[in-house]
Amino acid sequence: EARQALLEAEKTWVKPGLPQALAGQGTRLRTQGELGQALALYQLAQNIAERIGDKAGLAYTLRSLGNHV
């Protein structure tokens, strides 16, 4: 996926706070009816949070993902 490749290339962007920002964008997309794009952002945020050990970001992302379904 293009987003994942971009984040791999720009490791300085991958830090605590990014998962919450991505999940927030996912929530905005969900409220606009863009469910597929929202889900992709939630999953990306979850992956990043797990990879960097961002527990707060992971919790926020999982809560957002739970609200998605």
PDB file of C-alpha atoms in Angstrom:
ATOM      1  CA  GLU A   1       0.000   0.000   0.000  1.00  0.00           C
ATOM      2  CA  ALA A   2       1.225   3.498  -0.841  1.00  0.00           C
ATOM      3  CA  ARG A   3       0.677   4.915   2.655  1.00  0.00           C
ATOM      4  CA  GLN A   4       2.711   2.158   4.271  1.00  0.00           C
ATOM      5  CA  ALA A   5       5.536   2.601   1.768  1.00  0.00           C
ATOM      6  CA  LEU A   6       5.618   6.348   2.393  1.00  0.00           C
ATOM      7  CA  LEU A   7       5.844   5.836   6.142  1.00  0.00           C
ATOM      8  CA  GLU A   8       8.642   3.314   5.692  1.00  0.00           C
ATOM      9  CA  ALA A   9      10.550   5.847   3.606  1.00  0.00           C
ATOM     10  CA  GLU A  10       9.933   8.730   6.030  1.00  0.00           C
ATOM     11  CA  LYS A  11      10.687   7.151   9.401  1.00  0.00           C
ATOM     12  CA  THR A  12      10.867  10.574  11.074  1.00  0.00           C
ATOM     13  CA  TRP A  13       7.068  10.797  10.690  1.00  0.00           C
ATOM     14  CA  VAL A  14       6.504   7.561  12.601  1.00  0.00           C
ATOM     15  CA  LYS A  15       6.320   8.637  16.235  1.00  0.00           C
ATOM     16  CA  PRO A  16       3.768   8.734  19.057  1.00  0.00           C
ATOM     17  CA  GLY A  17       0.829  10.894  18.078  1.00  0.00           C
ATOM     18  CA  LEU A  18       0.736   9.683  14.479  1.00  0.00           C
ATOM     19  CA  PRO A  19      -1.634   6.760  15.179  1.00  0.00           C
ATOM     20  CA  GLN A  20      -4.100   9.114  16.886  1.00  0.00           C
ATOM     21  CA  ALA A  21      -3.892  11.569  14.006  1.00  0.00           C
ATOM     22  CA  LEU A  22      -4.529   8.809  11.456  1.00  0.00           C
ATOM     23  CA  ALA A  23      -7.430   7.412  13.483  1.00  0.00           C
ATOM     24  CA  GLY A  24      -8.886  10.919  13.727  1.00  0.00           C
ATOM     25  CA  GLN A  25      -8.734  11.232   9.944  1.00  0.00           C
ATOM     26  CA  GLY A  26     -10.367   7.804   9.713  1.00  0.00           C
ATOM     27  CA  THR A  27     -13.204   9.024  11.896  1.00  0.00           C
ATOM     28  CA  ARG A  28     -13.716  12.053   9.662  1.00  0.00           C
ATOM     29  CA  LEU A  29     -13.854   9.782   6.629  1.00  0.00           C
ATOM     30  CA  ARG A  30     -16.292   7.440   8.381  1.00  0.00           C
ATOM     31  CA  THR A  31     -18.673  10.287   9.129  1.00  0.00           C
ATOM     32  CA  GLN A  32     -18.494  11.267   5.449  1.00  0.00           C
ATOM     33  CA  GLY A  33     -19.492   7.746   4.427  1.00  0.00           C
ATOM     34  CA  GLU A  34     -16.036   6.715   3.178  1.00  0.00           C
ATOM     35  CA  LEU A  35     -16.054   3.465   5.151  1.00  0.00           C
ATOM     36  CA  GLY A  36     -13.380   1.612   3.186  1.00  0.00           C
ATOM     37  CA  GLN A  37     -10.887   4.455   3.423  1.00  0.00           C
ATOM     38  CA  ALA A  38     -11.663   4.930   7.107  1.00  0.00           C
ATOM     39  CA  LEU A  39     -11.033   1.253   7.827  1.00  0.00           C
ATOM     40  CA  ALA A  40      -7.717   1.391   5.952  1.00  0.00           C
ATOM     41  CA  LEU A  41      -6.575   4.339   8.075  1.00  0.00           C
ATOM     42  CA  TYR A  42      -7.638   2.648  11.308  1.00  0.00           C
ATOM     43  CA  GLN A  43      -5.679  -0.456  10.347  1.00  0.00           C
ATOM     44  CA  LEU A  44      -2.624   1.590   9.397  1.00  0.00           C
ATOM     45  CA  ALA A  45      -2.819   3.486  12.687  1.00  0.00           C
ATOM     46  CA  GLN A  46      -3.095   0.218  14.609  1.00  0.00           C
ATOM     47  CA  ASN A  47      -0.083  -1.232  12.801  1.00  0.00           C
ATOM     48  CA  ILE A  48       2.047   1.829  13.501  1.00  0.00           C
ATOM     49  CA  ALA A  49       1.005   2.029  17.158  1.00  0.00           C
ATOM     50  CA  GLU A  50       1.885  -1.630  17.688  1.00  0.00           C
ATOM     51  CA  ARG A  51       5.207  -1.274  15.881  1.00  0.00           C
ATOM     52  CA  ILE A  52       6.392   1.715  17.913  1.00  0.00           C
ATOM     53  CA  GLY A  53       4.882   0.607  21.223  1.00  0.00           C
ATOM     54  CA  ASP A  54       2.477   3.562  21.452  1.00  0.00           C
ATOM     55  CA  LYS A  55      -0.052   2.200  23.959  1.00  0.00           C
ATOM     56  CA  ALA A  56      -2.141   5.376  24.062  1.00  0.00           C
ATOM     57  CA  GLY A  57      -2.256   5.496  20.267  1.00  0.00           C
ATOM     58  CA  LEU A  58      -3.186   1.830  20.107  1.00  0.00           C
ATOM     59  CA  ALA A  59      -6.003   2.286  22.615  1.00  0.00           C
ATOM     60  CA  TYR A  60      -7.341   5.304  20.738  1.00  0.00           C
ATOM     61  CA  THR A  61      -7.149   3.468  17.423  1.00  0.00           C
ATOM     62  CA  LEU A  62      -8.864   0.322  18.719  1.00  0.00           C
ATOM     63  CA  ARG A  63     -11.653   2.411  20.241  1.00  0.00           C
ATOM     64  CA  SER A  64     -12.099   4.200  16.913  1.00  0.00           C
ATOM     65  CA  LEU A  65     -12.070   0.882  15.076  1.00  0.00           C
ATOM     66  CA  GLY A  66     -14.690  -0.476  17.486  1.00  0.00           C
ATOM     67  CA  ASN A  67     -16.916   2.501  16.757  1.00  0.00           C
ATOM     68  CA  HIS A  68     -16.509   1.798  13.041  1.00  0.00           C
ATOM     69  CA  VAL A  69     -18.332  -1.528  13.113  1.00  0.00           C
TER      70      VAL A  69
END
